[in-house]
Amino acid sequence: MREQFKAAMRQWHTGICLVTSAGNGGRPIGLVCTSFTSLSLDPVLVSWAVDHASSSIDAWRAAGSYALHVLPPSERPLDHPLVAAFAQRGGDKFRGLDFALNHHGDPVFPGLATRFDCVLHERITVGDHDLMIGRPTAITHPPQNRAS
């Protein structure tokens, strides 16, 4: 059943996010995420999930804030150099990257599409993942082109 499930889910194409946080002791952590979704309007909440097998699961569990960078599909997100850097397991994913810190102290990539700066609202263990529910404290996104 597990292999059938994985094969079937490969047919569902989702967006791609990069999630970044200051991590333990201020050491930046990051990962590629396809589970990002809006969760609630009142209060405004978003969610994403981190695998228990993640090499930085303990740092994610300790993180009180994080930034979610939504990559637009028009930019072929799988080809984006940050996706390659953040998809690797372990290691220093931020080595050689130019980033800033948001108001929470989390690493961010200004100008990289839409970003949600969040504080952790709740963390729930669900199966082999932790569901991270965040409350956005700031949302930035590029201006939309509107037809007149």
C-alpha positions as a printed NumPy array, in Angstrom:
array([[  0.   ,   0.   ,   0.   ],
       [  2.846,   2.397,   0.836],
       [  4.391,   2.202,  -2.663],
       [  0.962,   2.567,  -4.308],
       [  0.296,   5.616,  -2.151],
       [  3.634,   7.212,  -3.079],
       [  3.075,   6.527,  -6.788],
       [ -0.433,   7.994,  -6.663],
       [  0.693,  11.102,  -4.758],
       [  3.373,  11.781,  -7.4  ],
       [  0.456,  12.627,  -9.699],
       [ -0.612,  15.516,  -7.425],
       [  1.481,  18.564,  -8.294],
       [  1.812,  21.082,  -5.517],
       [  3.685,  24.309,  -5.114],
       [  7.14 ,  24.482,  -3.613],
       [  8.235,  26.495,  -0.589],
       [ 11.521,  27.015,   1.146],
       [ 11.199,  27.092,   4.922],
       [ 13.95 ,  28.795,   6.917],
       [ 14.539,  29.391,  10.603],
       [ 17.258,  30.536,  12.976],
       [ 17.343,  27.024,  14.455],
       [ 19.212,  25.98 ,  17.579],
       [ 21.65 ,  28.617,  18.785],
       [ 21.021,  30.787,  15.738],
       [ 22.42 ,  28.218,  13.271],
       [ 20.239,  28.638,  10.157],
       [ 18.152,  25.663,   9.052],
       [ 16.091,  25.227,   5.928],
       [ 14.227,  22.713,   3.831],
       [ 12.137,  22.32 ,   0.692],
       [  8.443,  21.896,   1.461],
       [  5.469,  20.836,  -0.668],
       [  2.963,  20.58 ,   2.194],
       [  2.385,  24.315,   2.735],
       [ -1.264,  25.362,   2.875],
       [ -3.555,  28.038,   4.23 ],
       [ -5.379,  26.752,   7.276],
       [ -7.56 ,  29.47 ,   8.786],
       [ -8.71 ,  33.038,   8.188],
       [ -9.774,  33.77 ,  11.76 ],
       [ -7.155,  33.721,  13.076],
       [ -4.921,  33.764,  10.009],
       [ -2.932,  30.514,  10.12 ],
       [ -0.811,  28.526,   7.681],
       [  0.656,  25.054,   8.005],
       [  3.402,  22.84 ,   6.675],
       [  4.869,  19.497,   7.717],
       [  8.365,  18.273,   8.56 ],
       [  9.35 ,  14.604,   8.399],
       [ 10.51 ,  12.977,  11.634],
       [ 13.454,  11.593,   9.604],
       [ 14.689,  15.141,   8.864],
       [ 18.276,  15.61 ,  10.009],
       [ 17.174,  18.855,  11.686],
       [ 13.896,  17.668,  13.258],
       [ 15.052,  18.686,  16.749],
       [ 15.884,  22.204,  15.546],
       [ 12.49 ,  22.51 ,  13.819],
       [ 10.754,  21.361,  16.985],
       [ 12.612,  24.031,  18.97 ],
       [ 11.977,  26.809,  16.44 ],
       [  9.57 ,  29.465,  17.652],
       [  9.449,  31.212,  14.284],
       [ 10.213,  30.595,  10.628],
       [  9.85 ,  32.076,   7.163],
       [  7.991,  30.373,   4.311],
       [  9.154,  31.432,   0.827],
       [  6.624,  30.471,  -1.874],
       [  8.243,  29.888,  -5.257],
       [  5.998,  30.769,  -8.202],
       [  5.452,  27.921, -10.685],
       [  6.334,  30.22 , -13.582],
       [  9.951,  30.21 , -12.414],
       [ 10.332,  26.414, -12.759],
       [ 10.911,  26.067,  -9.02 ],
       [ 12.568,  22.646,  -9.265],
       [ 15.355,  24.284, -11.279],
       [ 15.863,  27.092,  -8.766],
       [ 19.375,  26.955,  -7.22 ],
       [ 17.953,  27.399,  -3.71 ],
       [ 15.807,  24.286,  -4.161],
       [ 18.935,  22.27 ,  -4.972],
       [ 20.712,  23.687,  -1.906],
       [ 17.795,  23.078,   0.454],
       [ 16.808,  19.639,  -0.878],
       [ 20.081,  18.086,   0.292],
       [ 20.074,  16.102,   3.508],
       [ 22.198,  17.583,   6.296],
       [ 25.152,  19.882,   5.789],
       [ 25.293,  23.675,   5.749],
       [ 22.546,  24.595,   3.298],
       [ 23.303,  28.316,   3.674],
       [ 27.017,  28.147,   2.759],
       [ 27.742,  30.745,   0.09 ],
       [ 24.152,  32.047,  -0.006],
       [ 23.269,  35.721,   0.33 ],
       [ 20.455,  36.117,   2.865],
       [ 19.124,  38.647,   5.364],
       [ 17.372,  38.234,   8.712],
       [ 13.712,  39.069,   9.239],
       [ 12.274,  40.74 ,  12.358],
       [ 12.276,  37.334,  14.133],
       [ 15.953,  36.724,  13.299],
       [ 15.146,  34.027,  10.739],
       [ 17.137,  33.864,   7.489],
       [ 15.186,  35.202,   4.496],
       [ 15.779,  35.732,   0.806],
       [ 14.354,  39.184,   0.001],
       [ 12.88 ,  39.428,  -3.463],
       [ 12.176,  35.708,  -3.626],
       [  8.473,  35.757,  -4.482],
       [  5.937,  35.61 ,  -1.646],
       [  7.079,  35.218,   1.958],
       [  5.216,  34.52 ,   5.182],
       [  7.126,  35.397,   8.378],
       [  5.48 ,  33.301,  11.084],
       [  5.553,  32.516,  14.758],
       [  4.721,  28.984,  15.791],
       [  1.073,  28.716,  16.816],
       [  1.01 ,  24.971,  17.42 ],
       [  2.942,  21.82 ,  16.564],
       [  1.039,  18.556,  16.214],
       [  2.541,  15.11 ,  15.681],
       [  0.679,  13.417,  12.832],
       [  1.968,  10.013,  11.74 ],
       [  5.637,  10.308,  10.773],
       [  5.52 ,  14.118,  10.458],
       [  5.082,  17.14 ,  12.686],
       [  2.444,  19.562,  11.434],
       [  3.742,  23.069,  12.033],
       [  0.947,  25.618,  12.347],
       [  2.12 ,  29.199,  12.083],
       [  0.6  ,  32.62 ,  12.583],
       [  1.947,  35.091,  10.021],
       [  3.297,  38.299,  11.529],
       [  4.289,  39.725,   8.135],
       [  3.47 ,  38.791,   4.542],
       [  5.394,  40.136,   1.576],
       [  4.647,  39.459,  -2.05 ],
       [  5.391,  40.995,  -5.427],
       [  2.777,  43.298,  -6.951],
       [  0.219,  41.543,  -9.125],
       [ -0.268,  42.539, -12.748],
       [ -3.932,  43.354, -13.155],
       [ -5.747,  43.685, -16.442],
       [ -7.538,  47.005, -16.837]])
